[in-house]
GROMACS .gro file of C-alpha atoms in nm:
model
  137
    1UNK     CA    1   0.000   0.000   0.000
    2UNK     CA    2   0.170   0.288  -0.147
    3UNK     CA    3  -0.081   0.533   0.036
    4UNK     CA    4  -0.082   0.393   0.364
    5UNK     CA    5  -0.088   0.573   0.690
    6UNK     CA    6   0.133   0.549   0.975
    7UNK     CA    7  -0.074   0.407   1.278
    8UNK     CA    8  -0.142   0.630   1.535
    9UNK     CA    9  -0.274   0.849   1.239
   10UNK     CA   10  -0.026   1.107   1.030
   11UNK     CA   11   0.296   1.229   1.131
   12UNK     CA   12   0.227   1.608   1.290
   13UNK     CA   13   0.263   1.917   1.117
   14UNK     CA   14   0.535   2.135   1.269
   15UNK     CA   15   0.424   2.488   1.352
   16UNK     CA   16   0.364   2.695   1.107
   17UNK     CA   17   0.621   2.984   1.039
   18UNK     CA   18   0.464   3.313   1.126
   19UNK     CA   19   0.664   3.519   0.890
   20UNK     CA   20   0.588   3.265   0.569
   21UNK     CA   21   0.240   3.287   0.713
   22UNK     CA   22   0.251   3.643   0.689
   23UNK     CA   23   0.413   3.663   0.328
   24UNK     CA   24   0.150   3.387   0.202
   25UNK     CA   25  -0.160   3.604   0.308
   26UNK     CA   26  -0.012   3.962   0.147
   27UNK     CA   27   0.057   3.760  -0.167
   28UNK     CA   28  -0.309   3.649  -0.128
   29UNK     CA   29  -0.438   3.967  -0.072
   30UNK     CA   30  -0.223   4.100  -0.399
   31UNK     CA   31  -0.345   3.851  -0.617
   32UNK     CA   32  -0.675   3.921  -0.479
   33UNK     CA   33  -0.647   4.305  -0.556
   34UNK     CA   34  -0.464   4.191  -0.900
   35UNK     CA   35  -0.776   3.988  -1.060
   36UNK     CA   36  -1.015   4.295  -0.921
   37UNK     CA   37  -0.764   4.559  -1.098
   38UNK     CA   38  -0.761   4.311  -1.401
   39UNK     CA   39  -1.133   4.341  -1.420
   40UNK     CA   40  -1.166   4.710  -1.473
   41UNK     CA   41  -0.895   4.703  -1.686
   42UNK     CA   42  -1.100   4.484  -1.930
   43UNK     CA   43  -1.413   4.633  -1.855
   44UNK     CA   44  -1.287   4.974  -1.890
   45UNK     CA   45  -1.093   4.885  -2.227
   46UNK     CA   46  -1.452   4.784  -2.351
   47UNK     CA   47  -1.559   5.126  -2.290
   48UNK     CA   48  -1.346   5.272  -2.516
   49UNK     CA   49  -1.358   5.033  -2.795
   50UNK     CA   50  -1.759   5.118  -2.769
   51UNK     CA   51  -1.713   5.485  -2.711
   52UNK     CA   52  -1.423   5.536  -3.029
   53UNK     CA   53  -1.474   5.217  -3.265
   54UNK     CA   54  -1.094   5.123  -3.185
   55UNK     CA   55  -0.955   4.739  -3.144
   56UNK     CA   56  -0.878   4.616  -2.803
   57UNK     CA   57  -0.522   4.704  -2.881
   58UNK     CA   58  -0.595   5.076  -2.947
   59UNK     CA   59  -0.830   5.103  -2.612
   60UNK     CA   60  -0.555   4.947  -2.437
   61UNK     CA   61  -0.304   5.219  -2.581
   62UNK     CA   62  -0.572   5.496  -2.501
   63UNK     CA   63  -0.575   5.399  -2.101
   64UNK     CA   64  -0.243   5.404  -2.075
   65UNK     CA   65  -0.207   5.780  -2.260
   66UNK     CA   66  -0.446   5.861  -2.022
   67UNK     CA   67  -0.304   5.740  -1.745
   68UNK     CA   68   0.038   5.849  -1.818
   69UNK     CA   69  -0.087   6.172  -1.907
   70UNK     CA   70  -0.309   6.276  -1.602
   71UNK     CA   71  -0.039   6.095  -1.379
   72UNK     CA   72  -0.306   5.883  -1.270
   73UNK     CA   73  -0.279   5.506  -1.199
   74UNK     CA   74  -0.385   5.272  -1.468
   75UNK     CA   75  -0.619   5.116  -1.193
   76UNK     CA   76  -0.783   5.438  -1.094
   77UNK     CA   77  -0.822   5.535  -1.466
   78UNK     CA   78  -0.994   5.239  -1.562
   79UNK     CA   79  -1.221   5.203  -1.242
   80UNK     CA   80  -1.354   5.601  -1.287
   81UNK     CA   81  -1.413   5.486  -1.685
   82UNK     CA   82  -1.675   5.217  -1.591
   83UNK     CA   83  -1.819   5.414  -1.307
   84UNK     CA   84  -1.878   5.715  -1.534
   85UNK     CA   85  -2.083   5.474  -1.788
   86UNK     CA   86  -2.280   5.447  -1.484
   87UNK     CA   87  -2.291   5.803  -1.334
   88UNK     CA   88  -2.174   6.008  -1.614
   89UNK     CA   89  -1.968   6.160  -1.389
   90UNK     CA   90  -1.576   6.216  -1.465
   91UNK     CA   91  -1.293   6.449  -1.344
   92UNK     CA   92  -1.244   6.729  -1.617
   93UNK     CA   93  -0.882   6.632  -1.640
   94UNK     CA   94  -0.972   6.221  -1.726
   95UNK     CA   95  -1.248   6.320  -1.988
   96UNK     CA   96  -1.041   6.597  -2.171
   97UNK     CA   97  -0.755   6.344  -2.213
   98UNK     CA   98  -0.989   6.077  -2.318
   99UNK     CA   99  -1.150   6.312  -2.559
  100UNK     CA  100  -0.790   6.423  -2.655
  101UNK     CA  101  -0.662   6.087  -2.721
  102UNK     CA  102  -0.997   5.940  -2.921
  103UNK     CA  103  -0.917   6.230  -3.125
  104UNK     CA  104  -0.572   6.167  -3.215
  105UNK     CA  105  -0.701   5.824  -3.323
  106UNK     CA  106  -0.983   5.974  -3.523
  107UNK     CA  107  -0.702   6.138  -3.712
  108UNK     CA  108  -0.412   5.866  -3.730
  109UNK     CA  109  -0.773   5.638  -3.849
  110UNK     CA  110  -0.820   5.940  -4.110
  111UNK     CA  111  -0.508   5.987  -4.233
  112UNK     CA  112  -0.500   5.583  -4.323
  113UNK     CA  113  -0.835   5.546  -4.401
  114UNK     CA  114  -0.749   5.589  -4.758
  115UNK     CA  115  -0.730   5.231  -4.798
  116UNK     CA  116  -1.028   5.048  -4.924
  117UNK     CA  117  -1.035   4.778  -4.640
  118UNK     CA  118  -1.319   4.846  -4.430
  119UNK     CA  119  -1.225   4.847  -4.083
  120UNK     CA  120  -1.445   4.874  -3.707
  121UNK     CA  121  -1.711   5.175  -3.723
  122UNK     CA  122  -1.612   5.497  -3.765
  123UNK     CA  123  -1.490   5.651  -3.451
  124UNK     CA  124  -1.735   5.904  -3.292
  125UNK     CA  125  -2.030   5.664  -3.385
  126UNK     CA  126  -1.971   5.414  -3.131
  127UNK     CA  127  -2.138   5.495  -2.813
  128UNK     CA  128  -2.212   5.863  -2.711
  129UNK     CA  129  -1.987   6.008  -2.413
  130UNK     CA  130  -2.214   5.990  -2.112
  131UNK     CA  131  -2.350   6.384  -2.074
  132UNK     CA  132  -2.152   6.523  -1.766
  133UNK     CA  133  -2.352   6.655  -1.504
  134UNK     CA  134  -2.387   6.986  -1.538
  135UNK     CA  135  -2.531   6.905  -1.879
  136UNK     CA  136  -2.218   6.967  -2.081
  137UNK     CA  137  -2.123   6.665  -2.358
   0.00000   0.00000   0.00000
């Protein structure tokens, strides 16, 4: 019996290490705050795809512009994008970027739209920019 147990039941565990104990639930908690970051990320690149008619690639570029641009985490950028699909509500510095940045695509998309290939929708008719909340688009 390859499997057997010892009599008098299995061997005991020493005590665990409360440092490695320690480590083990911060690298939990990172992976936990990871997959939740991951999330946004996604959901947030989906907004702009729907919002500027741009591949996952080019949504992915646009967050980071964004990002890099506002000095604002990644994370933070992406979690305000889905919340302002929801809210309509964004900081004046995220949406002017975004609006910046959608419309330096517009214009690289112009600029090489001369080739007959048809491509994702024109940007601009994808989804309209939630109204901000004083009224203003």
């Amino acid at each position: 019996m390859p499997f057997a147990v010892p009599r008098g039941g299995p061997a005991p565990q020493p005590d665990p290490d409360p440092d490695e104990v320690r480590a083990l639930r911060e690298e939990v908690e990172q992976l936990r705050h990871a997959v939740h970051s991951h999330a946004a990320v996604d959901q947030a690149i989906g907004v702009v795809i729907a919002r500027g008619g741009l591949s996952p690639q080019e949504a992915w570029d646009v967050l980071r512009e964004v990002s890099m641009r506002t000095n604002t985490k990644l994370r933070v950028v992406a979690e305000q994008l889905v919340e302002w699909v929801h809210t309509a509500e964004l900081s004046p510095a995220l949406r002017g970027e975004l609006e910046r940045q959608l419309s330096l695509r517009r214009q690289e998309q112009d600029a090489s739209s001369a080739s007959p290939v048809p491509s994702s929708p024109p940007p601009g008719e994808g989804l309209p920019l939630p109204a901000r909340s004083d009224g203003e688009r």
